[in-house]
Coordinates of C-alpha atoms in Angstrom, one line a residue:
X1 CA 42.0 -20.3 6.2
X2 CA 39.6 -17.7 8.0
X3 CA 36.0 -18.8 7.2
X4 CA 34.2 -16.2 9.0
X5 CA 35.1 -13.2 11.2
X6 CA 32.7 -11.6 13.7
X7 CA 33.6 -8.3 15.3
X8 CA 31.5 -6.6 18.2
X9 CA 32.2 -3.2 19.8
X10 CA 35.6 -2.7 18.2
X11 CA 36.1 1.0 17.3
X12 CA 33.2 2.2 15.2
X13 CA 32.0 -1.4 14.6
X14 CA 29.0 -2.3 16.8
X15 CA 28.3 -5.9 15.3
X16 CA 29.6 -7.2 12.0
X17 CA 30.1 -10.4 10.5
X18 CA 32.5 -11.0 7.7
X19 CA 32.1 -13.9 5.4
X20 CA 35.6 -14.5 4.1
X21 CA 36.2 -18.0 2.7
X22 CA 38.9 -19.0 0.3
X23 CA 40.5 -17.1 -2.3
X24 CA 40.8 -13.3 -2.6
X25 CA 38.5 -11.1 -0.4
X26 CA 38.8 -7.3 -0.9
X27 CA 37.5 -5.2 2.0
X28 CA 36.5 -1.4 1.1
X29 CA 34.5 1.3 2.6
X30 CA 34.5 5.1 3.1
X31 CA 37.0 6.9 5.2
X32 CA 36.3 6.4 8.6
X33 CA 34.0 3.6 8.2
X34 CA 36.1 1.3 10.2
X35 CA 38.2 -0.8 7.6
X36 CA 41.3 -0.6 9.7
X37 CA 39.2 -2.2 12.6
X38 CA 38.9 -5.3 10.4
X39 CA 42.8 -5.5 10.4
X40 CA 42.9 -4.7 14.1
X41 CA 40.3 -7.5 14.8
X42 CA 42.5 -9.8 12.9
X43 CA 45.7 -8.5 14.6
X44 CA 43.8 -9.4 18.0
X45 CA 43.0 -13.0 16.9
X46 CA 46.8 -13.3 16.2
X47 CA 47.8 -12.1 19.7
X48 CA 48.8 -8.6 19.0
X49 CA 48.8 -6.2 21.9
X50 CA 45.3 -5.1 22.9
X51 CA 44.1 -1.4 23.4
X52 CA 41.4 -0.6 25.7
X53 CA 40.8 2.7 23.7
X54 CA 39.7 0.5 20.7
X55 CA 36.6 -0.5 22.8
X56 CA 33.5 1.1 21.1
X57 CA 32.3 4.1 23.4
X58 CA 29.7 3.0 25.8
X59 CA 30.5 -0.9 25.6
X60 CA 31.9 -2.8 28.4
X61 CA 34.3 -4.9 26.1
X62 CA 35.2 -5.6 22.4
X63 CA 35.1 -9.3 21.1
X64 CA 36.4 -10.8 18.1
X65 CA 35.6 -14.6 16.9
X66 CA 37.1 -16.2 14.1
X67 CA 36.2 -19.5 12.5
X68 CA 39.4 -21.0 11.0
X69 CA 39.7 -24.1 8.7
X70 CA 43.0 -26.1 9.2
X71 CA 44.5 -29.2 8.5
X72 CA 47.9 -28.3 10.0
X73 CA 48.8 -31.2 12.5
X74 CA 51.2 -28.6 14.3
X75 CA 48.2 -26.3 14.9
X76 CA 46.0 -29.3 16.2
X77 CA 48.9 -30.2 18.6
X78 CA 49.1 -26.6 20.0
X79 CA 45.2 -26.5 20.4
X80 CA 45.3 -29.9 22.2
X81 CA 48.1 -28.7 24.4
X82 CA 45.8 -25.8 25.5
X83 CA 42.9 -28.0 26.1
X84 CA 40.8 -27.1 23.2
X85 CA 39.5 -29.0 20.2
X86 CA 39.7 -28.8 16.3
X87 CA 36.5 -30.4 15.2
X88 CA 36.2 -31.7 11.7
X89 CA 39.1 -29.2 10.7
X90 CA 37.4 -26.2 12.2
X91 CA 38.9 -24.0 14.9
X92 CA 37.2 -21.3 16.9
X93 CA 39.4 -18.5 18.0
X94 CA 38.2 -15.6 20.1
X95 CA 39.7 -12.5 21.9
X96 CA 38.0 -10.0 24.3
X97 CA 39.3 -6.6 25.5
X98 CA 37.5 -5.0 28.4
X99 CA 37.3 -1.2 28.6
X100 CA 39.5 -1.5 31.6
X101 CA 42.2 -3.0 29.4
X102 CA 41.9 -6.6 30.6
X103 CA 42.4 -9.0 27.7
X104 CA 41.2 -12.7 27.4
X105 CA 41.6 -15.5 24.7
X106 CA 39.9 -18.7 23.8
X107 CA 41.4 -21.4 21.5
X108 CA 39.1 -24.2 20.3
X109 CA 36.6 -23.5 23.2
X110 CA 39.1 -23.4 26.0
X111 CA 40.6 -20.5 27.8
X112 CA 44.1 -19.9 26.9
X113 CA 47.0 -17.3 27.4
X114 CA 47.0 -14.5 25.0
X115 CA 50.4 -15.5 23.8
X116 CA 49.1 -18.9 22.5
X117 CA 47.2 -16.9 19.7
X118 CA 50.7 -15.6 18.4
X119 CA 52.1 -19.2 18.4
X120 CA 49.1 -20.2 16.4
X121 CA 49.3 -17.2 14.0
X122 CA 53.0 -18.1 13.2
X123 CA 51.4 -21.3 11.5
X124 CA 48.2 -19.6 10.1
X125 CA 48.7 -16.0 9.2
X126 CA 50.9 -13.4 7.6
X127 CA 50.0 -9.9 8.0
X128 CA 51.3 -7.1 5.7
X129 CA 50.9 -3.3 6.3
X130 CA 52.8 -0.3 6.9
X131 CA 54.4 -1.9 9.9
X132 CA 55.4 -4.8 7.9
X133 CA 57.0 -2.6 5.3
X134 CA 59.0 -1.0 8.0
X135 CA 60.0 -4.4 9.3
X136 CA 61.1 -5.4 6.0
X137 CA 63.7 -2.7 6.0
X138 CA 65.6 -4.6 8.8
X139 CA 68.4 -6.7 7.9
X140 CA 67.0 -9.6 10.2
X141 CA 63.7 -9.6 8.2
X142 CA 65.4 -9.5 4.9
X143 CA 67.6 -12.3 5.6
X144 CA 64.5 -14.3 7.1
X145 CA 62.8 -13.6 3.7
X146 CA 65.6 -15.2 1.9
X147 CA 65.8 -18.0 4.2
X148 CA 62.0 -18.7 3.6
X149 CA 62.6 -18.7 -0.1
X150 CA 65.6 -21.1 0.4
X151 CA 63.1 -23.6 1.9
X152 CA 63.9 -27.0 3.5
X153 CA 67.6 -27.1 2.5
X154 CA 68.3 -23.8 4.1
X155 CA 66.1 -24.4 7.2
X156 CA 67.8 -27.8 7.7
X157 CA 71.3 -26.3 7.6
X158 CA 70.3 -23.4 9.7
X159 CA 68.9 -25.8 12.4
X160 CA 72.2 -27.7 12.3
X161 CA 74.2 -24.7 12.4
X162 CA 72.3 -23.1 15.3
X163 CA 73.0 -26.4 17.4
X164 CA 76.7 -26.1 16.6
X165 CA 76.7 -22.2 17.5
X166 CA 75.0 -23.0 20.8
X167 CA 77.5 -25.6 21.6
X168 CA 80.5 -23.5 20.6
X169 CA 79.2 -20.5 22.8
X170 CA 78.6 -22.9 25.8
X171 CA 82.0 -24.5 25.5
X172 CA 83.7 -21.2 25.0
X173 CA 82.0 -19.8 28.2
X174 CA 82.9 -22.9 30.1
X175 CA 86.7 -22.7 29.0
X176 CA 86.9 -19.0 29.8
X177 CA 85.1 -19.6 33.1
X178 CA 87.8 -22.2 34.2
X179 CA 90.7 -20.3 32.9
X180 CA 89.6 -17.0 34.6
X181 CA 89.2 -18.7 37.9
X182 CA 92.6 -20.7 37.8
X183 CA 94.2 -18.7 40.5
X184 CA 91.1 -19.0 42.7
X185 CA 90.9 -22.7 42.2
X186 CA 94.7 -23.0 43.0
X187 CA 94.1 -21.3 46.3
X188 CA 91.1 -23.4 47.1
X189 CA 93.2 -26.6 46.2
X190 CA 96.0 -25.6 48.6
X191 CA 93.5 -24.8 51.4
X192 CA 91.7 -28.2 50.9
X193 CA 95.0 -30.0 51.1
X194 CA 96.1 -28.4 54.3
X195 CA 92.8 -29.3 55.9
X196 CA 92.8 -32.9 54.7
X197 CA 96.4 -33.2 56.1
X198 CA 95.3 -31.8 59.3
X199 CA 92.4 -34.3 59.6
X200 CA 94.6 -37.1 58.3
X201 CA 97.1 -36.6 61.2
X202 CA 94.2 -37.0 63.7
X203 CA 92.5 -39.6 61.7
X204 CA 89.3 -39.8 63.6
X205 CA 87.2 -42.9 63.7
X206 CA 83.5 -43.2 63.6
X207 CA 82.1 -43.0 67.2
X208 CA 85.5 -42.6 68.6
X209 CA 84.6 -39.3 70.4
X210 CA 81.8 -41.0 72.4
X211 CA 84.1 -44.0 73.4
X212 CA 86.7 -41.8 74.6
X213 CA 84.5 -39.8 76.6
X214 CA 83.1 -42.8 78.4
X215 CA 86.7 -44.1 78.7
X216 CA 88.0 -40.9 80.3
X217 CA 85.0 -40.9 82.8
X218 CA 85.9 -44.4 83.9
X219 CA 89.6 -43.7 84.3
X220 CA 88.8 -40.6 86.3
X221 CA 87.0 -42.6 88.9
X222 CA 89.2 -45.7 89.0
X223 CA 89.7 -45.7 92.8
X224 CA 86.1 -45.4 93.7
X225 CA 85.5 -48.2 91.3
X226 CA 88.0 -50.3 92.7
X227 CA 86.8 -50.0 96.3
X228 CA 83.3 -50.8 95.5
X229 CA 84.0 -53.7 93.3
X230 CA 86.5 -55.1 96.0
X231 CA 83.7 -54.7 98.7
X232 CA 81.1 -56.4 96.3
X233 CA 83.4 -59.3 95.7
X234 CA 84.1 -59.9 99.4
X235 CA 80.3 -59.9 100.0
X236 CA 79.8 -62.5 97.4
X237 CA 82.8 -64.7 97.8
X238 CA 85.2 -63.7 100.5
X239 CA 88.8 -64.9 100.5
X240 CA 89.2 -64.2 104.3
X241 CA 90.6 -67.0 106.5
X242 CA 88.2 -66.0 109.3
X243 CA 86.0 -68.9 109.9
X244 CA 83.3 -66.5 111.2
X245 CA 83.2 -64.6 108.0
X246 CA 80.1 -65.5 106.0
X247 CA 79.7 -64.4 102.3
X248 CA 76.7 -64.7 100.2
X249 CA 78.1 -67.8 98.3
X250 CA 78.6 -69.6 101.7
X251 CA 75.0 -68.6 102.9
X252 CA 73.4 -70.1 99.8
X253 CA 75.5 -73.3 99.7
X254 CA 74.6 -73.9 103.3
X255 CA 70.8 -73.4 102.5
X256 CA 71.3 -75.9 99.7
X257 CA 72.9 -78.5 101.9
X258 CA 69.9 -78.0 104.5
X259 CA 67.2 -78.5 101.9
X260 CA 69.0 -81.4 100.2
X261 CA 68.8 -83.3 103.4
X262 CA 64.8 -83.0 103.6
X263 CA 63.8 -82.4 100.0
X264 CA 63.1 -86.3 99.5
X265 CA 60.2 -85.9 102.0
X266 CA 58.4 -83.1 100.2
X267 CA 58.5 -82.6 96.5
X268 CA 57.4 -78.9 96.9
X269 CA 60.9 -78.1 98.3
X270 CA 62.4 -79.3 94.8
X271 CA 61.6 -76.1 92.8
X272 CA 63.2 -73.9 95.6
X273 CA 66.2 -76.1 95.8
X274 CA 66.7 -75.7 92.0
X275 CA 66.3 -71.8 92.2
X276 CA 68.9 -71.7 95.0
X277 CA 71.5 -74.0 92.9
X278 CA 71.0 -71.4 90.0
X279 CA 71.6 -68.5 92.4
X280 CA 74.8 -70.3 93.6
X281 CA 76.1 -70.6 90.1
X282 CA 75.3 -66.9 89.3
X283 CA 76.9 -65.7 92.6
X284 CA 80.1 -67.8 91.5
X285 CA 80.1 -66.3 88.0
X286 CA 79.7 -62.7 89.3
X287 CA 82.4 -63.2 91.8
X288 CA 84.8 -64.3 89.0
X289 CA 83.7 -61.3 86.8
X290 CA 84.3 -58.9 89.8
X291 CA 87.8 -60.4 90.5
X292 CA 88.7 -59.9 86.9
X293 CA 87.3 -56.4 86.8
X294 CA 89.6 -55.6 89.7
X295 CA 92.6 -57.0 88.0
X296 CA 91.8 -54.7 84.9
X297 CA 91.5 -51.6 87.0
X298 CA 95.0 -52.5 88.4
X299 CA 96.4 -52.2 84.9
X300 CA 94.8 -49.0 84.0
X301 CA 96.4 -45.9 85.4
X302 CA 97.1 -42.1 85.1
X303 CA 99.2 -42.6 81.9
X304 CA 96.3 -44.0 80.0
X305 CA 94.0 -41.1 81.3
X306 CA 96.4 -38.5 80.1
X307 CA 96.6 -40.2 76.6
X308 CA 92.9 -40.3 76.5
X309 CA 92.4 -36.7 77.3
X310 CA 95.2 -35.7 74.8
X311 CA 93.3 -37.6 72.0
X312 CA 89.8 -36.2 72.9
X313 CA 91.5 -32.8 72.8
X314 CA 92.9 -33.3 69.3
X315 CA 89.4 -34.4 68.2
X316 CA 87.6 -31.3 69.7
X317 CA 90.1 -29.2 67.7
X318 CA 88.8 -30.8 64.5
X319 CA 85.2 -30.4 65.8
X320 CA 85.7 -26.7 66.1
X321 CA 86.8 -26.4 62.5
X322 CA 85.1 -29.1 60.4
X323 CA 82.0 -30.7 62.2
X324 CA 80.3 -31.3 65.5
X325 CA 81.4 -35.0 65.8
X326 CA 83.8 -37.7 64.3
X327 CA 81.1 -38.6 61.8
X328 CA 80.8 -35.0 60.6
X329 CA 84.5 -34.4 60.2
X330 CA 84.9 -37.6 58.4
X331 CA 82.0 -36.6 55.9
X332 CA 83.6 -33.3 55.6
X333 CA 86.9 -34.8 54.6
X334 CA 85.3 -37.1 52.1
X335 CA 83.7 -34.0 50.3
X336 CA 86.8 -32.0 50.4
X337 CA 88.7 -34.9 48.9
X338 CA 86.2 -35.2 46.0
X339 CA 86.4 -31.4 45.5
X340 CA 90.2 -31.5 45.3
X341 CA 90.3 -34.2 42.8
X342 CA 88.0 -32.2 40.8
X343 CA 89.9 -29.0 41.0
X344 CA 93.3 -31.0 40.3
X345 CA 91.5 -32.3 37.2
X346 CA 90.5 -28.8 35.9
X347 CA 93.7 -28.3 34.0
X348 CA 93.0 -31.5 32.1
X349 CA 89.5 -30.5 31.6
X350 CA 90.5 -27.2 30.2
X351 CA 92.6 -28.9 27.7
X352 CA 89.9 -31.4 26.7
X353 CA 87.3 -28.6 26.5
X354 CA 89.6 -26.5 24.5
X355 CA 90.0 -29.5 22.0
X356 CA 86.3 -29.9 21.8
X357 CA 85.9 -26.1 21.2
X358 CA 88.3 -26.4 18.4
X359 CA 86.1 -29.2 16.8
X360 CA 82.8 -27.5 17.4
X361 CA 84.2 -24.2 16.1
X362 CA 85.3 -25.8 13.0
X363 CA 81.9 -27.4 12.6
X364 CA 80.1 -24.1 13.2
X365 CA 82.3 -22.2 10.6
X366 CA 81.9 -25.0 8.0
X367 CA 78.0 -24.9 8.5
X368 CA 78.1 -21.0 8.3
X369 CA 80.1 -21.3 4.9
X370 CA 77.5 -23.9 3.8
X371 CA 74.6 -21.5 4.7
X372 CA 76.4 -18.7 2.8
X373 CA 76.6 -21.0 -0.2
X374 CA 73.1 -21.9 0.0
X375 CA 71.9 -18.3 0.5
X376 CA 73.9 -17.0 -2.3
X377 CA 72.4 -19.6 -4.8
X378 CA 68.8 -18.9 -3.4
X379 CA 69.6 -15.1 -3.8
X380 CA 70.4 -15.4 -7.4
X381 CA 67.1 -17.2 -8.1
X382 CA 65.1 -14.8 -5.7
X383 CA 66.6 -11.8 -7.5
X384 CA 65.5 -13.3 -10.9
X385 CA 62.0 -14.1 -10.0
X386 CA 61.2 -10.9 -8.1
X387 CA 62.7 -8.8 -10.9
X388 CA 60.1 -10.4 -13.3
X389 CA 57.3 -9.9 -10.9
X390 CA 58.1 -6.2 -10.5
X391 CA 58.1 -5.6 -14.3
X392 CA 54.6 -7.1 -14.2
X393 CA 53.7 -4.6 -11.4
X394 CA 54.6 -1.5 -13.7
X395 CA 58.1 -1.3 -12.7
X396 CA 59.4 -2.3 -16.1
X397 CA 62.9 -1.1 -15.7
X398 CA 63.5 -2.2 -12.1
X399 CA 66.2 -4.7 -11.2
X400 CA 65.9 -6.3 -7.7
X401 CA 68.9 -7.8 -6.2
X402 CA 69.6 -9.9 -3.2
X403 CA 73.0 -9.5 -1.8
X404 CA 74.7 -11.9 0.5
X405 CA 77.8 -10.6 2.1
X406 CA 79.8 -12.9 4.6
X407 CA 80.7 -11.3 7.9
X408 CA 83.9 -12.1 10.1
X409 CA 81.6 -12.8 13.2
X410 CA 79.0 -15.4 13.5
X411 CA 75.6 -15.0 15.0
X412 CA 72.6 -17.1 15.8
X413 CA 71.5 -17.2 12.1
X414 CA 75.0 -17.7 10.5
X415 CA 77.6 -15.1 9.4
X416 CA 75.7 -13.3 6.5
X417 CA 74.3 -10.0 5.9
X418 CA 71.5 -9.9 3.6
X419 CA 70.5 -7.0 1.8
X420 CA 67.4 -6.4 -0.5
X421 CA 68.6 -3.9 -3.1
X422 CA 66.5 -1.9 -5.9
X423 CA 67.6 -0.3 -8.9
X424 CA 64.5 1.6 -10.3
X425 CA 65.8 2.3 -13.6
X426 CA 68.8 1.3 -16.0
X427 CA 72.0 2.7 -14.9
X428 CA 71.2 3.3 -11.4
X429 CA 73.4 1.8 -8.8
X430 CA 71.4 -0.8 -6.7
X431 CA 70.5 0.6 -3.2
X432 CA 68.9 -0.8 -0.2
X433 CA 65.1 -0.8 -0.6
X434 CA 64.9 1.3 2.6
X435 CA 66.7 4.1 0.7
X436 CA 65.8 3.7 -2.8
X437 CA 62.2 2.5 -2.9
X438 CA 59.3 4.9 -2.6
X439 CA 56.2 4.0 -0.6
X440 CA 54.4 2.7 -3.7
X441 CA 57.6 0.9 -4.9
X442 CA 58.1 -0.6 -1.4
X443 CA 54.6 -1.9 -1.5
X444 CA 55.3 -3.6 -4.8
X445 CA 58.5 -5.1 -3.8
X446 CA 56.8 -6.6 -0.7
X447 CA 53.9 -8.2 -2.7
X448 CA 56.4 -9.4 -5.5
X449 CA 58.3 -11.0 -2.7
X450 CA 55.3 -12.7 -1.2
X451 CA 54.1 -14.0 -4.6
X452 CA 57.5 -15.5 -5.1
X453 CA 58.3 -16.8 -1.8
X454 CA 54.6 -18.3 -1.5
X455 CA 55.5 -20.6 -4.3
X456 CA 57.9 -22.4 -2.1
X457 CA 56.6 -21.5 1.5
X458 CA 52.9 -21.0 1.3
X459 CA 51.2 -19.4 4.2
X460 CA 47.5 -20.2 4.8
X461 CA 46.1 -16.8 5.0
X462 CA 47.7 -13.4 3.9
X463 CA 46.3 -10.1 5.3
X464 CA 47.3 -6.9 3.3
X465 CA 46.3 -3.5 4.8
X466 CA 46.5 -0.9 1.8
X467 CA 49.4 -2.8 0.2
X468 CA 48.3 -0.5 -2.8
X469 CA 49.2 2.7 -0.9
X470 CA 50.9 5.2 -3.2
X471 CA 49.9 3.2 -6.4
X472 CA 47.4 3.9 -8.9
X473 CA 46.5 3.2 -12.7
X474 CA 48.3 0.3 -14.3
X475 CA 50.4 -0.6 -11.4
X476 CA 47.2 -1.0 -9.2
X477 CA 45.7 -3.3 -11.9
X478 CA 49.0 -5.5 -11.8
X479 CA 48.9 -5.6 -8.0
X480 CA 45.3 -6.9 -8.2
X481 CA 46.5 -9.4 -10.6
X482 CA 49.2 -10.7 -8.4
X483 CA 47.1 -10.6 -5.5
X484 CA 44.6 -13.0 -7.3
X485 CA 47.5 -15.2 -8.3
X486 CA 48.7 -15.4 -4.7
X487 CA 45.1 -16.4 -3.9
X488 CA 45.4 -19.6 -6.0
X489 CA 47.3 -21.1 -3.2
X490 CA 46.5 -19.1 -0.1
X491 CA 43.7 -17.1 1.1
X492 CA 44.2 -13.4 0.6
X493 CA 42.3 -10.7 2.5
X494 CA 43.0 -7.0 1.4
X495 CA 41.9 -3.8 2.7
X496 CA 42.1 -1.3 -0.1
X497 CA 40.9 1.9 -1.4
X498 CA 41.4 1.1 -5.2
X499 CA 38.8 -0.2 -7.5
X500 CA 41.7 -1.6 -9.6
X501 CA 42.6 -4.0 -6.8
X502 CA 39.2 -4.8 -5.5
X503 CA 38.1 -5.8 -9.0
X504 CA 40.1 -9.0 -9.1
X505 CA 38.5 -10.2 -5.7
X506 CA 36.3 -13.2 -5.7
X507 CA 34.7 -11.8 -2.7
X508 CA 34.0 -8.1 -2.1
X509 CA 33.0 -6.9 1.3
X510 CA 32.0 -3.4 2.2
X511 CA 32.2 -1.6 5.6
X512 CA 29.2 0.5 5.8
X513 CA 29.1 3.7 8.1
X514 CA 25.8 4.8 9.9
X515 CA 26.0 8.2 11.4
X516 CA 22.3 8.5 12.3
X517 CA 21.4 9.1 15.9
X518 CA 24.3 11.4 16.5
X519 CA 27.0 8.7 16.6
X520 CA 28.9 6.6 14.1
X521 CA 28.2 2.9 13.8
X522 CA 29.5 0.5 11.2
X523 CA 28.6 -2.9 9.9
X524 CA 29.6 -5.0 7.0
X525 CA 28.0 -6.5 3.9
X526 CA 28.7 -8.9 0.9
X527 CA 28.6 -6.9 -2.4
X528 CA 27.3 -8.5 -5.7
X529 CA 26.0 -7.3 -8.8
X530 CA 24.7 -3.7 -9.0
X531 CA 25.7 -3.1 -5.3
X532 CA 29.4 -4.1 -6.3
X533 CA 29.4 -2.0 -9.3
X534 CA 28.2 1.0 -7.4
X535 CA 31.1 0.5 -4.7
X536 CA 33.6 0.2 -7.4
X537 CA 32.1 3.4 -9.1
X538 CA 32.5 5.3 -5.8
X539 CA 36.1 4.1 -5.4
X540 CA 36.9 5.3 -8.9
X541 CA 35.1 8.7 -8.7
X542 CA 33.7 9.2 -5.4
X543 CA 30.2 9.0 -7.0
X544 CA 28.3 5.6 -6.8
X545 CA 25.9 6.6 -9.6
X546 CA 28.2 8.3 -12.0
X547 CA 27.5 6.7 -15.6
X548 CA 31.1 7.0 -16.7
X549 CA 32.4 5.5 -13.3
X550 CA 29.8 2.6 -13.6
X551 CA 31.2 1.9 -17.1
X552 CA 34.6 2.0 -16.0
X553 CA 33.9 -0.2 -12.9
X554 CA 32.2 -2.9 -15.3
X555 CA 35.4 -2.7 -17.5
X556 CA 37.8 -3.4 -14.4
X557 CA 35.3 -6.4 -13.3
X558 CA 35.7 -7.8 -16.8
X559 CA 39.5 -7.9 -16.4
X560 CA 39.1 -10.5 -13.6
X561 CA 37.0 -12.8 -16.0
X562 CA 39.8 -12.3 -18.8

């Protein structure tokens, strides 16, 4: 419920505060006073598109503030998500529009995207005006109205249906995609098999390319290695029979023998002697290793070098195609094998997905049929209740009918076309309200629908912009009565030019135009007593002091008490 609305510099309204509160509020005023700006202000609070042209001439910006009472936990959750607060059930909403066209919003004291106002409006408000009457002509809006009346039962089935519908579409797209790409997948699989066969024939091993390069370097220099190692071996431990030949091992051994003869006389020579003995062992070991190395070199020859070069050439051929080294080729092979497994399993996957698709399609159809049955039952009840309402709204012979027609194709909301039909008099063929209802009749149909639907799906606040357009006399009185009835369960705010409607309001506000000073400026005031009678008389006759009009106004106000 909107407790208070403040409007500044919007259209002709300089600064106006509207005390709204619960129940039925009627807003009246002279033509051009700015009544429509009240609806525009409420629209801004609901996230509707802003218009820089609506900023009052000479002002830098227009601003609308609304104090809303709410106990809806979903609203509190949205506000908390936006960083705002709902304090003791009170929520402050604001919207500013600059003369340059920039728009800002605030929710619960925190800056918020303008779109967040729309999210809140879906929970808080329902606005009905000429645009809503036009919207009600659409098939989707008519179906949504029936679904609202159907309540939780249709909502639950529709939610379940939409899940099945989404799953069916996703599965269908996946099956179609796999089926359409079957030739491409076959070609890809053949290519991968050929590549894997080529790699398997070479069978690269991790680090093999590095090892081969080192081996080839060794085999290419085997003679130089042999000459050097033989010379080194001779220097360490010669095998010559020449008694004058002296190698490193013989020299060290001679030094050891010389020191052993005198070491007992000076302990300082002991450490030197131990070092030389260690050197003697190392020289002997190195000589043996060199001898073995020379023997190995004798085994390696040109044949092994040729084989190593051939192997490295085969690896390099793979590197040019599949990776910079053996590790990269092995990784590519693993990825290709996994992809090939996936491709080879696609045919089985198509079969499995197709089976799933059949199941989901059957579920979707069953839920669509369930929706049709529920909508058909709800349509019968809605038709009867709205017809009764219309007879109370000065359409005594009208017959309202909600027609549910199953379609062959299924959409996001099921497979039903819903039409709201009206037969204005006996014997007339029911026709879509867009074709059979006049402006006044359409206003009454819309009001009758809201009164009935609100009984099962109440909205906190209804805003009606001239719902009585094209209506007068007894029909206008009945519209007033129905608005008052709707106000028992919801806040109802009505912009009207009919005294017959305003008479049933518990709160009457007047938008007052002041043209002093050469420009028009409007404000708002609450009417009671004589002031309200005068405004009612003006609405009836155009004269606020006409005796007959004042009497008629008093008579209308008495209807509310009856």
